[in-house]
Amino acid sequence: MSESLSLSARALAARAPVAAEADYLNDLNPAQREAVEALDGPVLMLAGAGTGKTKALVARIIHLVRQSKAYPNQILAVTFTNKAAREMKTRILGQLGEAAEGMAWMGTFHSLSVKILRRHAELVGLKSSFTILDTDDQLRLLKQLIAAANIDEKRWPARLLAGLIDGWKNRAWTPDRVPASEASAYNNRGTELYEAYQDRLKTLNAVDFGDILLHCVTIFQRHRDVLEDWQRRFRYILVDEYQDTNVAQYLWLRLLAQAHHNICCVGDDDQSIYGWRGAEVGNILRFEADFPGAVVVRLEQNYRSTPHILAAASGVIKGNANRLGKTLWTEETKGEKVRLIGHWDGEEEARWVGEQIEDLQRGRLGHDLSLEDMAILVRASHQMRAFEDRFLTIGLPYRVIGGPRFYERQEIRDAMAYFRLAVSPGDDLAFERVYNLPKRGLGEKAFATINQVARAAEVSLLDGARECLAHGQVSGKGGAALRTFVESIDRWNWFVLNRDNPELVAPLEAEIASLKDLNFSHLEEDDRAEAERERARRLSPLQFRLGLLTSHIALAEAILEESGYTDMWVQDKTPEAPGRLENLKELVKALEQFENLTGFLEHVSLIMENESEEQTEKVSIMTLHAAKGLEFPAVFLPGWEEGLFPSQRSMDESGQKGLEEERRLAYVGITRAEELCTISFASNRRVYGQWQSQLPSRFIDELPADHVDVLSAPSLHNSYGMGGGNSFDARVAKADVYNSPGWRRLQNSQQTRGVSAPREASHLTIDAQAVTGYGIGERVFHQKFGYGNIVAMEGDKLEIDFEHSGLKNIVARWVIPAHQVTDVPF
DNA sequence: CGTCAGGTGCTCGCT
DNA sequence: GCACCTGACG
């Protein structure tokens, strides 16, 4: 065995150029090399941001193969996202060539687990054809169970229960293992409903995302023989982003690595930002205890960012108590300081960022960057709006990353439900989703009847519907519509089942061929034309039918047509309808990459692809979470304000732990930047439609002053006549923004009152109350409409001509004289 | 059955 | 401020 292994490895090596063989090791720095060459036994690679961990991981896999330690298909490589898996695969392919094709076990926890689970489904009471539910299906199922349990869903929302169950599954608790301490959850009925939910999933032959891992762990724990098989198969295990693993994933890994301990985990405790969805930083902090004798390698040399950016990031992350501790360093010596700037409000901030981006694009700020090189990273998705609005008005191309996922969109999910019915007519959730979509005149009542009949007979909803039709329980107009619906599904399913069936295809092809062979040249011109038309008339249904039998794409199109679903959107006059039709076209196009509908459905249930090839350069807007693993020459980090970032909710819910995670998020944000990192905050922001005055984030205070350049917002000093040279302004701004005793005091007073202290009353409101009179022509400021001049007055009402919003009638106490605007918390 | 008006409640979002 | 859900009407 080992002989043939080494032979094949040598054969491989011989095929590759000699230089290339050594390259993958010589390219590495000493730490990376150590992590790559420690092949046997447990290894923990602590890889800071931008330290070349993917490179090291890839080199390690190549080394394993070249050293004949394992065949590619004996290496288990786990990532968190499909994107990461794909990237690694491409890089390995580039270096290993065809041998990389054998890397069958590289993927996400979920995709690998599905593969394993399909082989042993019966061990957890499922058929191997189980379907994978997404959060939407999950929620609908839970709502039904909640209703059945006579619980008021308003007081006890389904989302709450879904969150609880997810949490339990993340911790690898099957219903019988949920500890007693959780008994009070969901009005004391959480565990009971969890059990009911699992039962229901089993009857539906379905799993949710949590189950995929949980079932695997259960199987490994209860069936030694199965576990041992997989342990033998995977001789080496590699895990990326180990700091993001939850308990279930941890157990999954530990069970598989138990026998040989050949496990290499790569991660960065400072980049653990998924605690809220069950990730346990503890997993990485505990690694050495879990795997005694582990080799721990720290990758600290950074190849991404300038020294100032690194220093700023280090300064912030230093504030966290619970960390393994790394210090990033770089050989780079040049580079700009991190830039910090305060703005009046969110819109102003967006305007400034827009201008900066345009300046950068034109090479005005000493950088030669394209829009693709720039990104805006926000804490919460609602912050994106201000930027989108602004960029739309100035015509700056942008793209939002991680918005509503393609496959989560309504029209995609609807279409998928139709496909699911065609592939497995017994899919009740799919049936429920589309039985009355487009509207077929089948409402609650019809569904209740079908559901009842189906439940009583213990058959699928589709068969239940058949039953209802047979016994006239659903009749009239609704009955006719239901009949068409049922017959359509049967028909589509028939095409799925008879895909490429030669007994059906061959005669069709023969008939088409014979029709085509007909020669009309001997006929008169008029007769010939008529004959041609007749031929086309007979040919087209045959060709259509052949298409449905041989092409899943043609079938998919037919399904969407025949169901009336496409037409529903064609008829729809709302502005989003055209976009939805576009998406449906894209969906059909995506089918091309698959051999059949089943393969496609499997893929989509585990994957979200939102990347369509784009031509125009665009600036990216995304959340900090979505930015992990990415890098950009220029990064903008807006909204660094108390309550927004760090997020109030995070601190309320998880206290100090929550704050530390927020701080790691700040660290992730800063370390995304290669050349230019710009942090900003606004003094006023609209939160849920309410204007609030904001305090700069405590993280701003934690930035080491030596590595920060404080900019003054040009619009502020211009409008307020602060005048003076830039350096003066910078000092003024610096004094005001960054070190002002005023805001430190505010900050301190807020801290003593705890993180949930009520907001300071807006200075503007207070000042406005002190103002007694205005004159015509006086320049005033309104929090919402900005600057304007008073054109008329009546009692306490002013008619104001706003610079941006035009004429408005405003009660005097909502505005202040423009010259008082400087009295804001910075 | 479908539509509209009013009330409510709200991170981050991987698989 | 907006999106989503529910309940009252046509």
PDB file of N, CA and C in Angstrom, chain A residues 540-613:
ATOM      1  N   SER A 540     -43.290  20.599 -33.960  1.00  0.00           N
ATOM      2  CA  SER A 540     -42.999  21.353 -32.737  1.00  0.00           C
ATOM      3  C   SER A 540     -43.435  20.648 -31.440  1.00  0.00           C
ATOM      4  N   PRO A 541     -44.642  20.026 -31.402  1.00  0.00           N
ATOM      5  CA  PRO A 541     -44.949  19.317 -30.146  1.00  0.00           C
ATOM      6  C   PRO A 541     -44.009  18.147 -29.897  1.00  0.00           C
ATOM      7  N   LEU A 542     -43.573  17.509 -30.988  1.00  0.00           N
ATOM      8  CA  LEU A 542     -42.669  16.367 -30.822  1.00  0.00           C
ATOM      9  C   LEU A 542     -41.333  16.833 -30.261  1.00  0.00           C
ATOM     10  N   GLN A 543     -40.856  17.942 -30.817  1.00  0.00           N
ATOM     11  CA  GLN A 543     -39.562  18.457 -30.359  1.00  0.00           C
ATOM     12  C   GLN A 543     -39.663  18.945 -28.917  1.00  0.00           C
ATOM     13  N   PHE A 544     -40.806  19.541 -28.616  1.00  0.00           N
ATOM     14  CA  PHE A 544     -41.015  20.013 -27.250  1.00  0.00           C
ATOM     15  C   PHE A 544     -40.952  18.843 -26.273  1.00  0.00           C
ATOM     16  N   ARG A 545     -41.644  17.784 -26.639  1.00  0.00           N
ATOM     17  CA  ARG A 545     -41.698  16.603 -25.789  1.00  0.00           C
ATOM     18  C   ARG A 545     -40.309  15.979 -25.653  1.00  0.00           C
ATOM     19  N   LEU A 546     -39.598  15.945 -26.753  1.00  0.00           N
ATOM     20  CA  LEU A 546     -38.234  15.401 -26.710  1.00  0.00           C
ATOM     21  C   LEU A 546     -37.365  16.244 -25.780  1.00  0.00           C
ATOM     22  N   GLY A 547     -37.576  17.553 -25.848  1.00  0.00           N
ATOM     23  CA  GLY A 547     -36.818  18.451 -24.966  1.00  0.00           C
ATOM     24  C   GLY A 547     -37.079  18.134 -23.512  1.00  0.00           C
ATOM     25  N   LEU A 548     -38.353  17.947 -23.179  1.00  0.00           N
ATOM     26  CA  LEU A 548     -38.698  17.660 -21.785  1.00  0.00           C
ATOM     27  C   LEU A 548     -38.080  16.337 -21.324  1.00  0.00           C
ATOM     28  N   LEU A 549     -37.962  15.403 -22.261  1.00  0.00           N
ATOM     29  CA  LEU A 549     -37.430  14.087 -21.889  1.00  0.00           C
ATOM     30  C   LEU A 549     -35.914  14.102 -21.752  1.00  0.00           C
ATOM     31  N   THR A 550     -35.274  14.992 -22.472  1.00  0.00           N
ATOM     32  CA  THR A 550     -33.813  14.909 -22.517  1.00  0.00           C
ATOM     33  C   THR A 550     -33.120  16.077 -21.819  1.00  0.00           C
ATOM     34  N   SER A 551     -33.865  17.140 -21.550  1.00  0.00           N
ATOM     35  CA  SER A 551     -33.194  18.286 -20.955  1.00  0.00           C
ATOM     36  C   SER A 551     -33.943  18.788 -19.722  1.00  0.00           C
ATOM     37  N   HIS A 552     -33.239  18.788 -18.612  1.00  0.00           N
ATOM     38  CA  HIS A 552     -33.896  19.272 -17.393  1.00  0.00           C
ATOM     39  C   HIS A 552     -34.137  20.769 -17.477  1.00  0.00           C
ATOM     40  N   ILE A 553     -33.387  21.447 -18.335  1.00  0.00           N
ATOM     41  CA  ILE A 553     -33.588  22.889 -18.468  1.00  0.00           C
ATOM     42  C   ILE A 553     -34.915  23.162 -19.165  1.00  0.00           C
ATOM     43  N   ALA A 554     -35.159  22.409 -20.257  1.00  0.00           N
ATOM     44  CA  ALA A 554     -36.435  22.557 -20.953  1.00  0.00           C
ATOM     45  C   ALA A 554     -37.581  22.218 -20.013  1.00  0.00           C
ATOM     46  N   LEU A 555     -37.384  21.196 -19.210  1.00  0.00           N
ATOM     47  CA  LEU A 555     -38.433  20.795 -18.270  1.00  0.00           C
ATOM     48  C   LEU A 555     -38.691  21.904 -17.249  1.00  0.00           C
ATOM     49  N   ALA A 556     -37.604  22.456 -16.735  1.00  0.00           N
ATOM     50  CA  ALA A 556     -37.752  23.522 -15.742  1.00  0.00           C
ATOM     51  C   ALA A 556     -38.513  24.706 -16.339  1.00  0.00           C
ATOM     52  N   GLU A 557     -38.156  25.057 -17.546  1.00  0.00           N
ATOM     53  CA  GLU A 557     -38.852  26.168 -18.193  1.00  0.00           C
ATOM     54  C   GLU A 557     -40.329  25.850 -18.363  1.00  0.00           C
ATOM     55  N   ALA A 558     -40.596  24.622 -18.788  1.00  0.00           N
ATOM     56  CA  ALA A 558     -41.981  24.215 -18.991  1.00  0.00           C
ATOM     57  C   ALA A 558     -42.763  24.269 -17.682  1.00  0.00           C
ATOM     58  N   ILE A 559     -42.112  23.840 -16.604  1.00  0.00           N
ATOM     59  CA  ILE A 559     -42.793  23.853 -15.310  1.00  0.00           C
ATOM     60  C   ILE A 559     -43.211  25.270 -14.942  1.00  0.00           C
ATOM     61  N   LEU A 560     -42.274  26.195 -15.102  1.00  0.00           N
ATOM     62  CA  LEU A 560     -42.574  27.573 -14.733  1.00  0.00           C
ATOM     63  C   LEU A 560     -43.650  28.181 -15.634  1.00  0.00           C
ATOM     64  N   GLU A 561     -43.665  27.752 -16.896  1.00  0.00           N
ATOM     65  CA  GLU A 561     -44.685  28.246 -17.825  1.00  0.00           C
ATOM     66  C   GLU A 561     -46.045  27.651 -17.499  1.00  0.00           C
ATOM     67  N   GLU A 562     -46.075  26.314 -17.464  1.00  0.00           N
ATOM     68  CA  GLU A 562     -47.345  25.602 -17.336  1.00  0.00           C
ATOM     69  C   GLU A 562     -48.028  25.884 -16.004  1.00  0.00           C
ATOM     70  N   SER A 563     -47.238  26.138 -14.990  1.00  0.00           N
ATOM     71  CA  SER A 563     -47.832  26.401 -13.684  1.00  0.00           C
ATOM     72  C   SER A 563     -48.433  27.801 -13.636  1.00  0.00           C
ATOM     73  N   GLY A 564     -48.101  28.602 -14.634  1.00  0.00           N
ATOM     74  CA  GLY A 564     -48.586  29.978 -14.628  1.00  0.00           C
ATOM     75  C   GLY A 564     -47.731  30.883 -13.769  1.00  0.00           C
ATOM     76  N   TYR A 565     -46.619  30.327 -13.287  1.00  0.00           N
ATOM     77  CA  TYR A 565     -45.810  31.120 -12.361  1.00  0.00           C
ATOM     78  C   TYR A 565     -45.117  32.295 -13.074  1.00  0.00           C
ATOM     79  N   THR A 566     -44.512  32.019 -14.211  1.00  0.00           N
ATOM     80  CA  THR A 566     -43.872  33.101 -14.958  1.00  0.00           C
ATOM     81  C   THR A 566     -44.883  34.186 -15.298  1.00  0.00           C
ATOM     82  N   ASP A 567     -46.056  33.703 -15.758  1.00  0.00           N
ATOM     83  CA  ASP A 567     -47.084  34.652 -16.174  1.00  0.00           C
ATOM     84  C   ASP A 567     -47.522  35.541 -15.012  1.00  0.00           C
ATOM     85  N   MET A 568     -47.529  34.962 -13.829  1.00  0.00           N
ATOM     86  CA  MET A 568     -47.927  35.735 -12.659  1.00  0.00           C
ATOM     87  C   MET A 568     -47.065  36.991 -12.524  1.00  0.00           C
ATOM     88  N   TRP A 569     -45.783  36.844 -12.766  1.00  0.00           N
ATOM     89  CA  TRP A 569     -44.888  37.999 -12.650  1.00  0.00           C
ATOM     90  C   TRP A 569     -44.964  38.897 -13.866  1.00  0.00           C
ATOM     91  N   VAL A 570     -45.278  38.292 -15.033  1.00  0.00           N
ATOM     92  CA  VAL A 570     -45.451  39.130 -16.223  1.00  0.00           C
ATOM     93  C   VAL A 570     -46.631  40.072 -16.006  1.00  0.00           C
ATOM     94  N   GLN A 571     -47.694  39.526 -15.412  1.00  0.00           N
ATOM     95  CA  GLN A 571     -48.898  40.335 -15.175  1.00  0.00           C
ATOM     96  C   GLN A 571     -48.683  41.357 -14.058  1.00  0.00           C
ATOM     97  N   ASP A 572     -47.770  41.038 -13.160  1.00  0.00           N
ATOM     98  CA  ASP A 572     -47.557  41.878 -11.988  1.00  0.00           C
ATOM     99  C   ASP A 572     -47.018  43.240 -12.406  1.00  0.00           C
ATOM    100  N   LYS A 573     -47.675  44.288 -11.899  1.00  0.00           N
ATOM    101  CA  LYS A 573     -47.274  45.631 -12.347  1.00  0.00           C
ATOM    102  C   LYS A 573     -46.346  46.333 -11.339  1.00  0.00           C
ATOM    103  N   THR A 574     -46.050  45.670 -10.251  1.00  0.00           N
ATOM    104  CA  THR A 574     -45.174  46.315  -9.269  1.00  0.00           C
ATOM    105  C   THR A 574     -43.769  46.454  -9.838  1.00  0.00           C
ATOM    106  N   PRO A 575     -43.024  47.445  -9.360  1.00  0.00           N
ATOM    107  CA  PRO A 575     -41.708  47.724  -9.961  1.00  0.00           C
ATOM    108  C   PRO A 575     -40.705  46.574  -9.820  1.00  0.00           C
ATOM    109  N   GLU A 576     -40.917  45.696  -8.841  1.00  0.00           N
ATOM    110  CA  GLU A 576     -39.907  44.644  -8.698  1.00  0.00           C
ATOM    111  C   GLU A 576     -40.147  43.434  -9.601  1.00  0.00           C
ATOM    112  N   ALA A 577     -41.314  43.418 -10.259  1.00  0.00           N
ATOM    113  CA  ALA A 577     -41.645  42.260 -11.093  1.00  0.00           C
ATOM    114  C   ALA A 577     -40.598  41.968 -12.181  1.00  0.00           C
ATOM    115  N   PRO A 578     -40.142  42.974 -12.918  1.00  0.00           N
ATOM    116  CA  PRO A 578     -39.147  42.675 -13.952  1.00  0.00           C
ATOM    117  C   PRO A 578     -37.871  42.047 -13.384  1.00  0.00           C
ATOM    118  N   GLY A 579     -37.459  42.550 -12.236  1.00  0.00           N
ATOM    119  CA  GLY A 579     -36.274  41.991 -11.591  1.00  0.00           C
ATOM    120  C   GLY A 579     -36.472  40.525 -11.230  1.00  0.00           C
ATOM    121  N   ARG A 580     -37.673  40.229 -10.796  1.00  0.00           N
ATOM    122  CA  ARG A 580     -37.948  38.840 -10.409  1.00  0.00           C
ATOM    123  C   ARG A 580     -37.911  37.921 -11.622  1.00  0.00           C
ATOM    124  N   LEU A 581     -38.426  38.427 -12.747  1.00  0.00           N
ATOM    125  CA  LEU A 581     -38.365  37.625 -13.973  1.00  0.00           C
ATOM    126  C   LEU A 581     -36.911  37.414 -14.393  1.00  0.00           C
ATOM    127  N   GLU A 582     -36.118  38.469 -14.210  1.00  0.00           N
ATOM    128  CA  GLU A 582     -34.685  38.357 -14.484  1.00  0.00           C
ATOM    129  C   GLU A 582     -34.082  37.228 -13.661  1.00  0.00           C
ATOM    130  N   ASN A 583     -34.410  37.249 -12.360  1.00  0.00           N
ATOM    131  CA  ASN A 583     -33.867  36.241 -11.453  1.00  0.00           C
ATOM    132  C   ASN A 583     -34.281  34.833 -11.859  1.00  0.00           C
ATOM    133  N   LEU A 584     -35.518  34.709 -12.332  1.00  0.00           N
ATOM    134  CA  LEU A 584     -35.975  33.389 -12.757  1.00  0.00           C
ATOM    135  C   LEU A 584     -35.166  32.909 -13.962  1.00  0.00           C
ATOM    136  N   LYS A 585     -34.872  33.847 -14.848  1.00  0.00           N
ATOM    137  CA  LYS A 585     -34.045  33.492 -16.013  1.00  0.00           C
ATOM    138  C   LYS A 585     -32.667  33.034 -15.548  1.00  0.00           C
ATOM    139  N   GLU A 586     -32.143  33.768 -14.577  1.00  0.00           N
ATOM    140  CA  GLU A 586     -30.831  33.420 -14.047  1.00  0.00           C
ATOM    141  C   GLU A 586     -30.847  32.034 -13.415  1.00  0.00           C
ATOM    142  N   LEU A 587     -31.975  31.757 -12.752  1.00  0.00           N
ATOM    143  CA  LEU A 587     -32.115  30.451 -12.110  1.00  0.00           C
ATOM    144  C   LEU A 587     -32.049  29.340 -13.150  1.00  0.00           C
ATOM    145  N   VAL A 588     -32.787  29.537 -14.247  1.00  0.00           N
ATOM    146  CA  VAL A 588     -32.790  28.528 -15.301  1.00  0.00           C
ATOM    147  C   VAL A 588     -31.388  28.385 -15.895  1.00  0.00           C
ATOM    148  N   LYS A 589     -30.714  29.533 -15.999  1.00  0.00           N
ATOM    149  CA  LYS A 589     -29.363  29.501 -16.546  1.00  0.00           C
ATOM    150  C   LYS A 589     -28.423  28.706 -15.632  1.00  0.00           C
ATOM    151  N   ALA A 590     -28.654  28.863 -14.346  1.00  0.00           N
ATOM    152  CA  ALA A 590     -27.811  28.153 -13.386  1.00  0.00           C
ATOM    153  C   ALA A 590     -27.961  26.646 -13.510  1.00  0.00           C
ATOM    154  N   LEU A 591     -29.095  26.216 -14.066  1.00  0.00           N
ATOM    155  CA  LEU A 591     -29.338  24.777 -14.225  1.00  0.00           C
ATOM    156  C   LEU A 591     -28.349  24.139 -15.188  1.00  0.00           C
ATOM    157  N   GLU A 592     -27.801  24.957 -16.076  1.00  0.00           N
ATOM    158  CA  GLU A 592     -26.911  24.420 -17.099  1.00  0.00           C
ATOM    159  C   GLU A 592     -25.715  23.683 -16.518  1.00  0.00           C
ATOM    160  N   GLN A 593     -25.334  24.127 -15.327  1.00  0.00           N
ATOM    161  CA  GLN A 593     -24.144  23.507 -14.749  1.00  0.00           C
ATOM    162  C   GLN A 593     -24.428  22.159 -14.083  1.00  0.00           C
ATOM    163  N   PHE A 594     -25.675  21.723 -14.159  1.00  0.00           N
ATOM    164  CA  PHE A 594     -26.014  20.468 -13.502  1.00  0.00           C
ATOM    165  C   PHE A 594     -26.597  19.493 -14.493  1.00  0.00           C
ATOM    166  N   GLU A 595     -26.504  18.216 -14.114  1.00  0.00           N
ATOM    167  CA  GLU A 595     -26.975  17.207 -15.042  1.00  0.00           C
ATOM    168  C   GLU A 595     -28.478  17.029 -14.963  1.00  0.00           C
ATOM    169  N   ASN A 596     -29.028  17.256 -13.773  1.00  0.00           N
ATOM    170  CA  ASN A 596     -30.465  17.083 -13.629  1.00  0.00           C
ATOM    171  C   ASN A 596     -30.984  17.961 -12.501  1.00  0.00           C
ATOM    172  N   LEU A 597     -32.292  17.979 -12.361  1.00  0.00           N
ATOM    173  CA  LEU A 597     -32.908  18.825 -11.338  1.00  0.00           C
ATOM    174  C   LEU A 597     -32.504  18.404  -9.930  1.00  0.00           C
ATOM    175  N   THR A 598     -32.410  17.109  -9.725  1.00  0.00           N
ATOM    176  CA  THR A 598     -32.066  16.616  -8.392  1.00  0.00           C
ATOM    177  C   THR A 598     -30.713  17.160  -7.944  1.00  0.00           C
ATOM    178  N   GLY A 599     -29.749  17.063  -8.830  1.00  0.00           N
ATOM    179  CA  GLY A 599     -28.417  17.552  -8.498  1.00  0.00           C
ATOM    180  C   GLY A 599     -28.426  19.034  -8.196  1.00  0.00           C
ATOM    181  N   PHE A 600     -29.214  19.740  -8.944  1.00  0.00           N
ATOM    182  CA  PHE A 600     -29.311  21.179  -8.750  1.00  0.00           C
ATOM    183  C   PHE A 600     -29.919  21.511  -7.390  1.00  0.00           C
ATOM    184  N   LEU A 601     -31.011  20.818  -7.069  1.00  0.00           N
ATOM    185  CA  LEU A 601     -31.689  21.091  -5.800  1.00  0.00           C
ATOM    186  C   LEU A 601     -30.754  20.819  -4.628  1.00  0.00           C
ATOM    187  N   GLU A 602     -30.027  19.741  -4.730  1.00  0.00           N
ATOM    188  CA  GLU A 602     -29.085  19.397  -3.670  1.00  0.00           C
ATOM    189  C   GLU A 602     -28.058  20.525  -3.498  1.00  0.00           C
ATOM    190  N   HIS A 603     -27.562  20.972  -4.594  1.00  0.00           N
ATOM    191  CA  HIS A 603     -26.555  22.028  -4.582  1.00  0.00           C
ATOM    192  C   HIS A 603     -27.098  23.306  -3.938  1.00  0.00           C
ATOM    193  N   VAL A 604     -28.250  23.705  -4.400  1.00  0.00           N
ATOM    194  CA  VAL A 604     -28.796  24.984  -3.938  1.00  0.00           C
ATOM    195  C   VAL A 604     -29.177  24.954  -2.475  1.00  0.00           C
ATOM    196  N   SER A 605     -29.606  23.809  -1.993  1.00  0.00           N
ATOM    197  CA  SER A 605     -30.014  23.766  -0.599  1.00  0.00           C
ATOM    198  C   SER A 605     -28.822  23.970   0.323  1.00  0.00           C
ATOM    199  N   LEU A 606     -27.636  23.781  -0.178  1.00  0.00           N
ATOM    200  CA  LEU A 606     -26.445  23.944   0.664  1.00  0.00           C
ATOM    201  C   LEU A 606     -25.638  25.177   0.316  1.00  0.00           C
ATOM    202  N   ILE A 607     -25.990  25.806  -0.755  1.00  0.00           N
ATOM    203  CA  ILE A 607     -25.099  26.826  -1.269  1.00  0.00           C
ATOM    204  C   ILE A 607     -25.857  28.081  -1.622  1.00  0.00           C
ATOM    205  N   MET A 608     -25.209  29.166  -1.462  1.00  0.00           N
ATOM    206  CA  MET A 608     -25.780  30.393  -1.965  1.00  0.00           C
ATOM    207  C   MET A 608     -24.770  31.049  -2.887  1.00  0.00           C
ATOM    208  N   GLU A 609     -25.174  31.217  -4.117  1.00  0.00           N
ATOM    209  CA  GLU A 609     -24.293  31.886  -5.063  1.00  0.00           C
ATOM    210  C   GLU A 609     -24.952  33.203  -5.412  1.00  0.00           C
ATOM    211  N   ASN A 610     -24.246  34.234  -5.256  1.00  0.00           N
ATOM    212  CA  ASN A 610     -24.820  35.519  -5.614  1.00  0.00           C
ATOM    213  C   ASN A 610     -23.890  36.244  -6.562  1.00  0.00           C
ATOM    214  N   GLU A 611     -22.985  35.490  -7.126  1.00  0.00           N
ATOM    215  CA  GLU A 611     -21.993  36.148  -7.959  1.00  0.00           C
ATOM    216  C   GLU A 611     -22.305  35.932  -9.429  1.00  0.00           C
ATOM    217  N   SER A 612     -22.785  36.963 -10.052  1.00  0.00           N
ATOM    218  CA  SER A 612     -22.915  36.869 -11.491  1.00  0.00           C
ATOM    219  C   SER A 612     -21.768  37.705 -12.056  1.00  0.00           C
ATOM    220  N   GLU A 613     -21.276  37.266 -13.170  1.00  0.00           N
ATOM    221  CA  GLU A 613     -20.113  37.965 -13.723  1.00  0.00           C
ATOM    222  C   GLU A 613     -20.499  39.406 -14.066  1.00  0.00           C
TER     223      GLU A 613
END
